[in-house]
mmCIF file with all atom_site columns, C-alpha atoms in Angstrom:
data_model
loop_
_atom_site.group_PDB
_atom_site.id
_atom_site.type_symbol
_atom_site.label_atom_id
_atom_site.label_alt_id
_atom_site.label_comp_id
_atom_site.label_asym_id
_atom_site.label_entity_id
_atom_site.label_seq_id
_atom_site.pdbx_PDB_ins_code
_atom_site.Cartn_x
_atom_site.Cartn_y
_atom_site.Cartn_z
_atom_site.occupancy
_atom_site.B_iso_or_equiv
_atom_site.pdbx_formal_charge
_atom_site.auth_seq_id
_atom_site.auth_comp_id
_atom_site.auth_asym_id
_atom_site.auth_atom_id
_atom_site.pdbx_PDB_model_num
ATOM 1   C CA . UNK A 1 1   ? 4.753   -16.763 2.754   1.00 76.00 ? 1   UNK A CA 1
ATOM 2   C CA . UNK A 1 2   ? 1.217   -15.517 2.505   1.00 82.00 ? 2   UNK A CA 1
ATOM 3   C CA . UNK A 1 3   ? 0.110   -14.987 -1.097  1.00 91.00 ? 3   UNK A CA 1
ATOM 4   C CA . UNK A 1 4   ? -2.696  -12.676 -2.127  1.00 94.00 ? 4   UNK A CA 1
ATOM 5   C CA . UNK A 1 5   ? -4.317  -12.834 -5.538  1.00 94.00 ? 5   UNK A CA 1
ATOM 6   C CA . UNK A 1 6   ? -6.837  -10.449 -6.990  1.00 96.00 ? 6   UNK A CA 1
ATOM 7   C CA . UNK A 1 7   ? -9.137  -11.074 -9.874  1.00 94.00 ? 7   UNK A CA 1
ATOM 8   C CA . UNK A 1 8   ? -9.525  -9.489  -12.320 1.00 93.00 ? 8   UNK A CA 1
ATOM 9   C CA . UNK A 1 9   ? -6.340  -7.525  -12.906 1.00 94.00 ? 9   UNK A CA 1
ATOM 10  C CA . UNK A 1 10  ? -7.956  -5.061  -15.282 1.00 93.00 ? 10  UNK A CA 1
ATOM 11  C CA . UNK A 1 11  ? -11.610 -4.166  -15.551 1.00 93.00 ? 11  UNK A CA 1
ATOM 12  C CA . UNK A 1 12  ? -13.437 -1.838  -17.865 1.00 94.00 ? 12  UNK A CA 1
ATOM 13  C CA . UNK A 1 13  ? -17.126 -1.345  -17.267 1.00 93.00 ? 13  UNK A CA 1
ATOM 14  C CA . UNK A 1 14  ? -19.869 1.014   -18.230 1.00 94.00 ? 14  UNK A CA 1
ATOM 15  C CA . UNK A 1 15  ? -21.433 3.436   -15.842 1.00 95.00 ? 15  UNK A CA 1
ATOM 16  C CA . UNK A 1 16  ? -24.450 2.042   -14.056 1.00 96.00 ? 16  UNK A CA 1
ATOM 17  C CA . UNK A 1 17  ? -23.260 -1.554  -14.151 1.00 96.00 ? 17  UNK A CA 1
ATOM 18  C CA . UNK A 1 18  ? -22.351 -3.828  -11.228 1.00 95.00 ? 18  UNK A CA 1
ATOM 19  C CA . UNK A 1 19  ? -19.227 -5.892  -10.754 1.00 95.00 ? 19  UNK A CA 1
ATOM 20  C CA . UNK A 1 20  ? -17.285 -7.791  -8.096  1.00 96.00 ? 20  UNK A CA 1
ATOM 21  C CA . UNK A 1 21  ? -13.571 -7.873  -7.493  1.00 97.00 ? 21  UNK A CA 1
ATOM 22  C CA . UNK A 1 22  ? -12.208 -10.942 -5.715  1.00 96.00 ? 22  UNK A CA 1
ATOM 23  C CA . UNK A 1 23  ? -9.320  -11.258 -3.328  1.00 97.00 ? 23  UNK A CA 1
ATOM 24  C CA . UNK A 1 24  ? -8.046  -14.725 -2.412  1.00 96.00 ? 24  UNK A CA 1
ATOM 25  C CA . UNK A 1 25  ? -5.306  -15.369 0.090   1.00 95.00 ? 25  UNK A CA 1
ATOM 26  C CA . UNK A 1 26  ? -3.317  -18.449 0.951   1.00 93.00 ? 26  UNK A CA 1
ATOM 27  C CA . UNK A 1 27  ? -3.132  -18.738 4.745   1.00 85.00 ? 27  UNK A CA 1
ATOM 28  C CA . UNK A 1 28  ? -5.269  -17.936 7.706   1.00 82.00 ? 28  UNK A CA 1
ATOM 29  C CA . UNK A 1 29  ? -5.812  -14.294 8.561   1.00 83.00 ? 29  UNK A CA 1
ATOM 30  C CA . UNK A 1 30  ? -8.690  -12.384 10.076  1.00 79.00 ? 30  UNK A CA 1
ATOM 31  C CA . UNK A 1 31  ? -7.650  -8.914  9.042   1.00 89.00 ? 31  UNK A CA 1
ATOM 32  C CA . UNK A 1 32  ? -8.229  -7.762  5.510   1.00 94.00 ? 32  UNK A CA 1
ATOM 33  C CA . UNK A 1 33  ? -8.059  -4.299  4.059   1.00 95.00 ? 33  UNK A CA 1
ATOM 34  C CA . UNK A 1 34  ? -9.172  -2.644  0.862   1.00 97.00 ? 34  UNK A CA 1
ATOM 35  C CA . UNK A 1 35  ? -7.459  0.404   -0.551  1.00 97.00 ? 35  UNK A CA 1
ATOM 36  C CA . UNK A 1 36  ? -7.953  2.706   -3.486  1.00 97.00 ? 36  UNK A CA 1
ATOM 37  C CA . UNK A 1 37  ? -5.087  4.274   -5.391  1.00 97.00 ? 37  UNK A CA 1
ATOM 38  C CA . UNK A 1 38  ? -5.473  7.047   -7.929  1.00 96.00 ? 38  UNK A CA 1
ATOM 39  C CA . UNK A 1 39  ? -2.700  7.587   -10.506 1.00 93.00 ? 39  UNK A CA 1
ATOM 40  C CA . UNK A 1 40  ? 0.330   9.167   -8.940  1.00 91.00 ? 40  UNK A CA 1
ATOM 41  C CA . UNK A 1 41  ? -1.170  9.062   -5.484  1.00 94.00 ? 41  UNK A CA 1
ATOM 42  C CA . UNK A 1 42  ? -0.732  6.952   -2.399  1.00 94.00 ? 42  UNK A CA 1
ATOM 43  C CA . UNK A 1 43  ? -3.248  4.554   -0.902  1.00 95.00 ? 43  UNK A CA 1
ATOM 44  C CA . UNK A 1 44  ? -6.595  5.608   0.481   1.00 94.00 ? 44  UNK A CA 1
ATOM 45  C CA . UNK A 1 45  ? -8.168  3.283   3.013   1.00 93.00 ? 45  UNK A CA 1
ATOM 46  C CA . UNK A 1 46  ? -11.599 2.031   2.021   1.00 96.00 ? 46  UNK A CA 1
ATOM 47  C CA . UNK A 1 47  ? -12.490 -0.818  4.353   1.00 95.00 ? 47  UNK A CA 1
ATOM 48  C CA . UNK A 1 48  ? -11.078 -2.695  7.318   1.00 93.00 ? 48  UNK A CA 1
ATOM 49  C CA . UNK A 1 49  ? -12.527 -6.177  7.780   1.00 94.00 ? 49  UNK A CA 1
ATOM 50  C CA . UNK A 1 50  ? -11.665 -7.840  11.045  1.00 90.00 ? 50  UNK A CA 1
ATOM 51  C CA . UNK A 1 51  ? -13.850 -10.903 11.372  1.00 89.00 ? 51  UNK A CA 1
ATOM 52  C CA . UNK A 1 52  ? -15.427 -13.715 9.442   1.00 89.00 ? 52  UNK A CA 1
ATOM 53  C CA . UNK A 1 53  ? -18.640 -12.575 7.833   1.00 91.00 ? 53  UNK A CA 1
ATOM 54  C CA . UNK A 1 54  ? -17.784 -8.899  8.147   1.00 92.00 ? 54  UNK A CA 1
ATOM 55  C CA . UNK A 1 55  ? -19.587 -6.728  5.629   1.00 95.00 ? 55  UNK A CA 1
ATOM 56  C CA . UNK A 1 56  ? -19.029 -3.030  5.211   1.00 96.00 ? 56  UNK A CA 1
ATOM 57  C CA . UNK A 1 57  ? -20.568 -0.580  2.782   1.00 97.00 ? 57  UNK A CA 1
ATOM 58  C CA . UNK A 1 58  ? -19.646 2.917   1.756   1.00 96.00 ? 58  UNK A CA 1
ATOM 59  C CA . UNK A 1 59  ? -21.560 4.505   -1.075  1.00 96.00 ? 59  UNK A CA 1
ATOM 60  C CA . UNK A 1 60  ? -21.418 2.279   -4.138  1.00 97.00 ? 60  UNK A CA 1
ATOM 61  C CA . UNK A 1 61  ? -18.794 -0.043  -2.673  1.00 98.00 ? 61  UNK A CA 1
ATOM 62  C CA . UNK A 1 62  ? -19.417 -3.007  -0.405  1.00 98.00 ? 62  UNK A CA 1
ATOM 63  C CA . UNK A 1 63  ? -16.737 -5.308  0.972   1.00 98.00 ? 63  UNK A CA 1
ATOM 64  C CA . UNK A 1 64  ? -17.116 -8.671  2.632   1.00 97.00 ? 64  UNK A CA 1
ATOM 65  C CA . UNK A 1 65  ? -14.819 -11.229 4.233   1.00 96.00 ? 65  UNK A CA 1
ATOM 66  C CA . UNK A 1 66  ? -15.072 -14.997 4.433   1.00 94.00 ? 66  UNK A CA 1
ATOM 67  C CA . UNK A 1 67  ? -12.124 -16.179 6.474   1.00 92.00 ? 67  UNK A CA 1
ATOM 68  C CA . UNK A 1 68  ? -12.993 -19.851 6.046   1.00 92.00 ? 68  UNK A CA 1
ATOM 69  C CA . UNK A 1 69  ? -12.833 -19.540 2.286   1.00 94.00 ? 69  UNK A CA 1
ATOM 70  C CA . UNK A 1 70  ? -9.942  -17.083 2.559   1.00 94.00 ? 70  UNK A CA 1
ATOM 71  C CA . UNK A 1 71  ? -11.859 -14.772 0.262   1.00 96.00 ? 71  UNK A CA 1
ATOM 72  C CA . UNK A 1 72  ? -12.844 -11.161 0.289   1.00 97.00 ? 72  UNK A CA 1
ATOM 73  C CA . UNK A 1 73  ? -15.007 -9.400  -2.281  1.00 98.00 ? 73  UNK A CA 1
ATOM 74  C CA . UNK A 1 74  ? -15.364 -5.765  -3.246  1.00 98.00 ? 74  UNK A CA 1
ATOM 75  C CA . UNK A 1 75  ? -18.701 -5.219  -4.945  1.00 98.00 ? 75  UNK A CA 1
ATOM 76  C CA . UNK A 1 76  ? -19.350 -2.190  -7.079  1.00 97.00 ? 76  UNK A CA 1
ATOM 77  C CA . UNK A 1 77  ? -22.952 -1.135  -7.529  1.00 97.00 ? 77  UNK A CA 1
ATOM 78  C CA . UNK A 1 78  ? -24.082 1.179   -10.348 1.00 97.00 ? 78  UNK A CA 1
ATOM 79  C CA . UNK A 1 79  ? -20.564 2.264   -11.179 1.00 96.00 ? 79  UNK A CA 1
ATOM 80  C CA . UNK A 1 80  ? -19.751 5.890   -11.850 1.00 97.00 ? 80  UNK A CA 1
ATOM 81  C CA . UNK A 1 81  ? -16.717 7.401   -13.553 1.00 96.00 ? 81  UNK A CA 1
ATOM 82  C CA . UNK A 1 82  ? -15.322 8.674   -10.221 1.00 96.00 ? 82  UNK A CA 1
ATOM 83  C CA . UNK A 1 83  ? -14.717 5.094   -9.147  1.00 97.00 ? 83  UNK A CA 1
ATOM 84  C CA . UNK A 1 84  ? -12.038 4.668   -11.805 1.00 97.00 ? 84  UNK A CA 1
ATOM 85  C CA . UNK A 1 85  ? -8.848  3.802   -9.886  1.00 97.00 ? 85  UNK A CA 1
ATOM 86  C CA . UNK A 1 86  ? -6.714  0.850   -8.878  1.00 97.00 ? 86  UNK A CA 1
ATOM 87  C CA . UNK A 1 87  ? -8.015  -1.167  -5.945  1.00 98.00 ? 87  UNK A CA 1
ATOM 88  C CA . UNK A 1 88  ? -5.801  -3.250  -3.718  1.00 97.00 ? 88  UNK A CA 1
ATOM 89  C CA . UNK A 1 89  ? -6.642  -5.738  -1.038  1.00 97.00 ? 89  UNK A CA 1
ATOM 90  C CA . UNK A 1 90  ? -4.108  -6.412  1.675   1.00 95.00 ? 90  UNK A CA 1
ATOM 91  C CA . UNK A 1 91  ? -3.972  -9.185  4.242   1.00 93.00 ? 91  UNK A CA 1
ATOM 92  C CA . UNK A 1 92  ? -2.328  -8.752  7.608   1.00 88.00 ? 92  UNK A CA 1
ATOM 93  C CA . UNK A 1 93  ? 0.112   -11.414 8.690   1.00 81.00 ? 93  UNK A CA 1
ATOM 94  C CA . UNK A 1 94  ? 3.445   -10.605 10.240  1.00 79.00 ? 94  UNK A CA 1
ATOM 95  C CA . UNK A 1 95  ? 3.454   -7.824  7.663   1.00 83.00 ? 95  UNK A CA 1
ATOM 96  C CA . UNK A 1 96  ? 0.981   -6.475  5.144   1.00 87.00 ? 96  UNK A CA 1
ATOM 97  C CA . UNK A 1 97  ? 0.670   -8.620  2.025   1.00 92.00 ? 97  UNK A CA 1
ATOM 98  C CA . UNK A 1 98  ? -0.786  -6.767  -0.929  1.00 95.00 ? 98  UNK A CA 1
ATOM 99  C CA . UNK A 1 99  ? -2.786  -8.208  -3.753  1.00 95.00 ? 99  UNK A CA 1
ATOM 100 C CA . UNK A 1 100 ? -1.836  -7.622  -7.337  1.00 93.00 ? 100 UNK A CA 1
ATOM 101 C CA . UNK A 1 101 ? -4.310  -4.787  -7.707  1.00 96.00 ? 101 UNK A CA 1
ATOM 102 C CA . UNK A 1 102 ? -7.328  -4.340  -9.964  1.00 96.00 ? 102 UNK A CA 1
ATOM 103 C CA . UNK A 1 103 ? -7.253  -1.441  -12.355 1.00 95.00 ? 103 UNK A CA 1
ATOM 104 C CA . UNK A 1 104 ? -10.837 -0.269  -12.833 1.00 96.00 ? 104 UNK A CA 1
ATOM 105 C CA . UNK A 1 105 ? -11.958 2.022   -15.639 1.00 95.00 ? 105 UNK A CA 1
ATOM 106 C CA . UNK A 1 106 ? -15.563 3.165   -15.666 1.00 96.00 ? 106 UNK A CA 1
ATOM 107 C CA . UNK A 1 107 ? -16.698 4.313   -19.079 1.00 94.00 ? 107 UNK A CA 1
ATOM 108 C CA . UNK A 1 108 ? -19.390 6.981   -19.297 1.00 89.00 ? 108 UNK A CA 1
ATOM 109 C CA . UNK B 2 1   ? -7.904  9.922   10.921  1.00 62.00 ? 1   UNK B CA 1
ATOM 110 C CA . UNK B 2 2   ? -4.224  9.538   11.571  1.00 68.00 ? 2   UNK B CA 1
ATOM 111 C CA . UNK B 2 3   ? -1.886  11.318  9.201   1.00 89.00 ? 3   UNK B CA 1
ATOM 112 C CA . UNK B 2 4   ? 1.444   10.258  7.815   1.00 94.00 ? 4   UNK B CA 1
ATOM 113 C CA . UNK B 2 5   ? 3.462   12.702  5.806   1.00 95.00 ? 5   UNK B CA 1
ATOM 114 C CA . UNK B 2 6   ? 6.382   12.201  3.411   1.00 96.00 ? 6   UNK B CA 1
ATOM 115 C CA . UNK B 2 7   ? 8.951   14.614  2.178   1.00 94.00 ? 7   UNK B CA 1
ATOM 116 C CA . UNK B 2 8   ? 9.755   15.334  -0.553  1.00 94.00 ? 8   UNK B CA 1
ATOM 117 C CA . UNK B 2 9   ? 6.778   14.539  -2.774  1.00 93.00 ? 9   UNK B CA 1
ATOM 118 C CA . UNK B 2 10  ? 8.993   14.065  -5.783  1.00 93.00 ? 10  UNK B CA 1
ATOM 119 C CA . UNK B 2 11  ? 12.675  14.308  -6.482  1.00 95.00 ? 11  UNK B CA 1
ATOM 120 C CA . UNK B 2 12  ? 14.824  14.118  -9.593  1.00 94.00 ? 12  UNK B CA 1
ATOM 121 C CA . UNK B 2 13  ? 18.503  13.468  -9.088  1.00 95.00 ? 13  UNK B CA 1
ATOM 122 C CA . UNK B 2 14  ? 21.585  12.509  -11.064 1.00 95.00 ? 14  UNK B CA 1
ATOM 123 C CA . UNK B 2 15  ? 22.909  9.005   -11.054 1.00 95.00 ? 15  UNK B CA 1
ATOM 124 C CA . UNK B 2 16  ? 25.417  8.389   -8.250  1.00 95.00 ? 16  UNK B CA 1
ATOM 125 C CA . UNK B 2 17  ? 23.935  10.856  -5.795  1.00 95.00 ? 17  UNK B CA 1
ATOM 126 C CA . UNK B 2 18  ? 22.088  10.037  -2.577  1.00 95.00 ? 18  UNK B CA 1
ATOM 127 C CA . UNK B 2 19  ? 18.516  10.944  -1.792  1.00 96.00 ? 19  UNK B CA 1
ATOM 128 C CA . UNK B 2 20  ? 16.858  11.085  1.610   1.00 96.00 ? 20  UNK B CA 1
ATOM 129 C CA . UNK B 2 21  ? 13.137  10.584  2.068   1.00 97.00 ? 21  UNK B CA 1
ATOM 130 C CA . UNK B 2 22  ? 11.419  11.422  5.347   1.00 96.00 ? 22  UNK B CA 1
ATOM 131 C CA . UNK B 2 23  ? 8.339   9.774   6.762   1.00 97.00 ? 23  UNK B CA 1
ATOM 132 C CA . UNK B 2 24  ? 6.554   11.343  9.714   1.00 96.00 ? 24  UNK B CA 1
ATOM 133 C CA . UNK B 2 25  ? 3.564   10.282  11.761  1.00 94.00 ? 25  UNK B CA 1
ATOM 134 C CA . UNK B 2 26  ? 1.926   13.586  12.582  1.00 92.00 ? 26  UNK B CA 1
ATOM 135 C CA . UNK B 2 27  ? -0.521  12.794  15.326  1.00 88.00 ? 27  UNK B CA 1
ATOM 136 C CA . UNK B 2 28  ? 0.575   9.474   16.777  1.00 89.00 ? 28  UNK B CA 1
ATOM 137 C CA . UNK B 2 29  ? 3.732   7.682   17.761  1.00 91.00 ? 29  UNK B CA 1
ATOM 138 C CA . UNK B 2 30  ? 4.992   4.826   15.641  1.00 91.00 ? 30  UNK B CA 1
ATOM 139 C CA . UNK B 2 31  ? 7.636   2.481   16.949  1.00 91.00 ? 31  UNK B CA 1
ATOM 140 C CA . UNK B 2 32  ? 7.464   0.695   13.627  1.00 93.00 ? 32  UNK B CA 1
ATOM 141 C CA . UNK B 2 33  ? 7.184   2.075   10.109  1.00 95.00 ? 33  UNK B CA 1
ATOM 142 C CA . UNK B 2 34  ? 7.223   0.308   6.797   1.00 95.00 ? 34  UNK B CA 1
ATOM 143 C CA . UNK B 2 35  ? 8.849   1.300   3.515   1.00 97.00 ? 35  UNK B CA 1
ATOM 144 C CA . UNK B 2 36  ? 7.372   0.138   0.247   1.00 97.00 ? 36  UNK B CA 1
ATOM 145 C CA . UNK B 2 37  ? 8.402   0.534   -3.339  1.00 97.00 ? 37  UNK B CA 1
ATOM 146 C CA . UNK B 2 38  ? 5.951   0.561   -6.192  1.00 96.00 ? 38  UNK B CA 1
ATOM 147 C CA . UNK B 2 39  ? 6.856   0.306   -9.875  1.00 94.00 ? 39  UNK B CA 1
ATOM 148 C CA . UNK B 2 40  ? 4.396   1.542   -12.495 1.00 92.00 ? 40  UNK B CA 1
ATOM 149 C CA . UNK B 2 41  ? 1.238   -0.552  -12.720 1.00 90.00 ? 41  UNK B CA 1
ATOM 150 C CA . UNK B 2 42  ? 2.482   -2.943  -10.058 1.00 94.00 ? 42  UNK B CA 1
ATOM 151 C CA . UNK B 2 43  ? 1.564   -3.613  -6.485  1.00 95.00 ? 43  UNK B CA 1
ATOM 152 C CA . UNK B 2 44  ? 3.401   -2.398  -3.414  1.00 95.00 ? 44  UNK B CA 1
ATOM 153 C CA . UNK B 2 45  ? 6.488   -4.352  -2.420  1.00 94.00 ? 45  UNK B CA 1
ATOM 154 C CA . UNK B 2 46  ? 7.664   -4.182  1.151   1.00 95.00 ? 46  UNK B CA 1
ATOM 155 C CA . UNK B 2 47  ? 11.311  -3.160  1.297   1.00 96.00 ? 47  UNK B CA 1
ATOM 156 C CA . UNK B 2 48  ? 11.970  -2.962  4.983   1.00 96.00 ? 48  UNK B CA 1
ATOM 157 C CA . UNK B 2 49  ? 10.564  -2.495  8.425   1.00 94.00 ? 49  UNK B CA 1
ATOM 158 C CA . UNK B 2 50  ? 11.892  0.456   10.308  1.00 94.00 ? 50  UNK B CA 1
ATOM 159 C CA . UNK B 2 51  ? 12.180  0.002   14.075  1.00 92.00 ? 51  UNK B CA 1
ATOM 160 C CA . UNK B 2 52  ? 12.636  2.866   16.510  1.00 91.00 ? 52  UNK B CA 1
ATOM 161 C CA . UNK B 2 53  ? 15.794  2.404   18.507  1.00 88.00 ? 53  UNK B CA 1
ATOM 162 C CA . UNK B 2 54  ? 17.032  -0.648  16.622  1.00 90.00 ? 54  UNK B CA 1
ATOM 163 C CA . UNK B 2 55  ? 18.139  -1.782  13.198  1.00 92.00 ? 55  UNK B CA 1
ATOM 164 C CA . UNK B 2 56  ? 15.738  -2.011  10.321  1.00 95.00 ? 56  UNK B CA 1
ATOM 165 C CA . UNK B 2 57  ? 14.637  -5.384  9.044   1.00 94.00 ? 57  UNK B CA 1
ATOM 166 C CA . UNK B 2 58  ? 15.074  -5.770  5.300   1.00 96.00 ? 58  UNK B CA 1
ATOM 167 C CA . UNK B 2 59  ? 13.132  -8.002  2.977   1.00 94.00 ? 59  UNK B CA 1
ATOM 168 C CA . UNK B 2 60  ? 14.952  -10.548 0.907   1.00 92.00 ? 60  UNK B CA 1
ATOM 169 C CA . UNK B 2 61  ? 16.673  -9.036  -2.062  1.00 93.00 ? 61  UNK B CA 1
ATOM 170 C CA . UNK B 2 62  ? 16.773  -5.495  -0.681  1.00 95.00 ? 62  UNK B CA 1
ATOM 171 C CA . UNK B 2 63  ? 20.300  -4.171  -0.226  1.00 94.00 ? 63  UNK B CA 1
ATOM 172 C CA . UNK B 2 64  ? 20.655  -2.730  3.258   1.00 94.00 ? 64  UNK B CA 1
ATOM 173 C CA . UNK B 2 65  ? 23.774  -0.800  2.297   1.00 95.00 ? 65  UNK B CA 1
ATOM 174 C CA . UNK B 2 66  ? 21.973  0.867   -0.558  1.00 96.00 ? 66  UNK B CA 1
ATOM 175 C CA . UNK B 2 67  ? 18.717  1.669   1.198   1.00 97.00 ? 67  UNK B CA 1
ATOM 176 C CA . UNK B 2 68  ? 19.694  3.077   4.552   1.00 97.00 ? 68  UNK B CA 1
ATOM 177 C CA . UNK B 2 69  ? 16.909  3.367   7.105   1.00 96.00 ? 69  UNK B CA 1
ATOM 178 C CA . UNK B 2 70  ? 17.045  5.364   10.292  1.00 94.00 ? 70  UNK B CA 1
ATOM 179 C CA . UNK B 2 71  ? 14.197  5.496   12.747  1.00 93.00 ? 71  UNK B CA 1
ATOM 180 C CA . UNK B 2 72  ? 15.355  8.506   14.657  1.00 87.00 ? 72  UNK B CA 1
ATOM 181 C CA . UNK B 2 73  ? 12.338  9.061   16.855  1.00 92.00 ? 73  UNK B CA 1
ATOM 182 C CA . UNK B 2 74  ? 8.841   7.785   17.502  1.00 92.00 ? 74  UNK B CA 1
ATOM 183 C CA . UNK B 2 75  ? 7.504   10.005  14.737  1.00 94.00 ? 75  UNK B CA 1
ATOM 184 C CA . UNK B 2 76  ? 10.245  9.988   12.113  1.00 96.00 ? 76  UNK B CA 1
ATOM 185 C CA . UNK B 2 77  ? 11.807  7.416   9.849   1.00 96.00 ? 77  UNK B CA 1
ATOM 186 C CA . UNK B 2 78  ? 14.120  8.194   6.962   1.00 97.00 ? 78  UNK B CA 1
ATOM 187 C CA . UNK B 2 79  ? 15.057  6.205   3.883   1.00 97.00 ? 79  UNK B CA 1
ATOM 188 C CA . UNK B 2 80  ? 18.257  7.176   2.117   1.00 97.00 ? 80  UNK B CA 1
ATOM 189 C CA . UNK B 2 81  ? 18.858  5.795   -1.337  1.00 97.00 ? 81  UNK B CA 1
ATOM 190 C CA . UNK B 2 82  ? 22.627  5.828   -1.677  1.00 97.00 ? 82  UNK B CA 1
ATOM 191 C CA . UNK B 2 83  ? 24.424  6.070   -5.015  1.00 96.00 ? 83  UNK B CA 1
ATOM 192 C CA . UNK B 2 84  ? 21.131  6.112   -6.800  1.00 96.00 ? 84  UNK B CA 1
ATOM 193 C CA . UNK B 2 85  ? 20.847  4.633   -10.282 1.00 96.00 ? 85  UNK B CA 1
ATOM 194 C CA . UNK B 2 86  ? 18.089  4.869   -12.886 1.00 96.00 ? 86  UNK B CA 1
ATOM 195 C CA . UNK B 2 87  ? 16.763  1.441   -11.861 1.00 96.00 ? 87  UNK B CA 1
ATOM 196 C CA . UNK B 2 88  ? 16.033  2.904   -8.401  1.00 96.00 ? 88  UNK B CA 1
ATOM 197 C CA . UNK B 2 89  ? 13.477  5.224   -9.972  1.00 97.00 ? 89  UNK B CA 1
ATOM 198 C CA . UNK B 2 90  ? 10.190  4.323   -8.375  1.00 97.00 ? 90  UNK B CA 1
ATOM 199 C CA . UNK B 2 91  ? 7.356   5.469   -6.129  1.00 97.00 ? 91  UNK B CA 1
ATOM 200 C CA . UNK B 2 92  ? 8.355   5.056   -2.502  1.00 98.00 ? 92  UNK B CA 1
ATOM 201 C CA . UNK B 2 93  ? 5.599   4.880   0.110   1.00 97.00 ? 93  UNK B CA 1
ATOM 202 C CA . UNK B 2 94  ? 5.914   4.674   3.859   1.00 97.00 ? 94  UNK B CA 1
ATOM 203 C CA . UNK B 2 95  ? 3.275   3.542   6.317   1.00 95.00 ? 95  UNK B CA 1
ATOM 204 C CA . UNK B 2 96  ? 2.841   3.480   10.047  1.00 94.00 ? 96  UNK B CA 1
ATOM 205 C CA . UNK B 2 97  ? 0.557   1.085   11.902  1.00 89.00 ? 97  UNK B CA 1
ATOM 206 C CA . UNK B 2 98  ? -1.793  2.026   14.679  1.00 84.00 ? 98  UNK B CA 1
ATOM 207 C CA . UNK B 2 99  ? -2.485  -1.262  16.384  1.00 76.00 ? 99  UNK B CA 1
ATOM 208 C CA . UNK B 2 100 ? -5.256  0.133   18.544  1.00 73.00 ? 100 UNK B CA 1
ATOM 209 C CA . UNK B 2 101 ? -7.335  0.656   15.438  1.00 72.00 ? 101 UNK B CA 1
ATOM 210 C CA . UNK B 2 102 ? -5.895  -2.289  13.472  1.00 78.00 ? 102 UNK B CA 1
ATOM 211 C CA . UNK B 2 103 ? -4.917  -0.024  10.631  1.00 85.00 ? 103 UNK B CA 1
ATOM 212 C CA . UNK B 2 104 ? -1.923  1.135   8.710   1.00 89.00 ? 104 UNK B CA 1
ATOM 213 C CA . UNK B 2 105 ? -1.743  4.718   7.581   1.00 92.00 ? 105 UNK B CA 1
ATOM 214 C CA . UNK B 2 106 ? 0.082   5.449   4.385   1.00 95.00 ? 106 UNK B CA 1
ATOM 215 C CA . UNK B 2 107 ? 2.110   8.461   3.479   1.00 96.00 ? 107 UNK B CA 1
ATOM 216 C CA . UNK B 2 108 ? 1.391   10.298  0.216   1.00 95.00 ? 108 UNK B CA 1
ATOM 217 C CA . UNK B 2 109 ? 4.457   8.755   -1.446  1.00 96.00 ? 109 UNK B CA 1
ATOM 218 C CA . UNK B 2 110 ? 7.661   10.080  -2.948  1.00 96.00 ? 110 UNK B CA 1
ATOM 219 C CA . UNK B 2 111 ? 8.352   9.757   -6.639  1.00 96.00 ? 111 UNK B CA 1
ATOM 220 C CA . UNK B 2 112 ? 12.054  9.322   -7.270  1.00 96.00 ? 112 UNK B CA 1
ATOM 221 C CA . UNK B 2 113 ? 13.495  9.742   -10.743 1.00 96.00 ? 113 UNK B CA 1
ATOM 222 C CA . UNK B 2 114 ? 17.181  9.091   -11.257 1.00 95.00 ? 114 UNK B CA 1
ATOM 223 C CA . UNK B 2 115 ? 18.645  10.429  -14.448 1.00 95.00 ? 115 UNK B CA 1
#
């Protein structure tokens, strides 16, 4: 069974700072997804990464995928309070395997 | 983007009753839909895969007789929680894949509280 681990689980950071969330997975896959979840809400798609070396950016978030290392990163640049949420990565195998989630709190 | 809806958004019921949750793909057909359960501050756990025209596939540890799934059409899947108990209280989320865009689209979720 494919296992997906995220690090860190909880993150508190000040506005304006940078940080990276890591997503490691255990077996080969070339499809990785990042989602955002606000409290009480469902998942909002952020990025779809479909090949080794893929890099996508949207606003203050940038995601990358290294299929050889089985690693994806979600980099936050100059964090703002509105980014506070839980972020999940998910790897596509014969189903979607979700990471443990990273709960991000951005402090003004 | 593609839209998946769920109904109801939240439901509170008494222990022992049954609750039906609907999942609809609004602007595309989905031969497969997925049902997830999410407990507070935890990740999503796949419960079952709903297949149009055939039986659902349940994940290990999920009781098929308790969580009845019916994929009635190419745009509708239903999850019925039978004889609900307080431990069934959770956030239930469905999703539908669109393979042509390599994405899954998630419904807004249904919060079930069993008293």
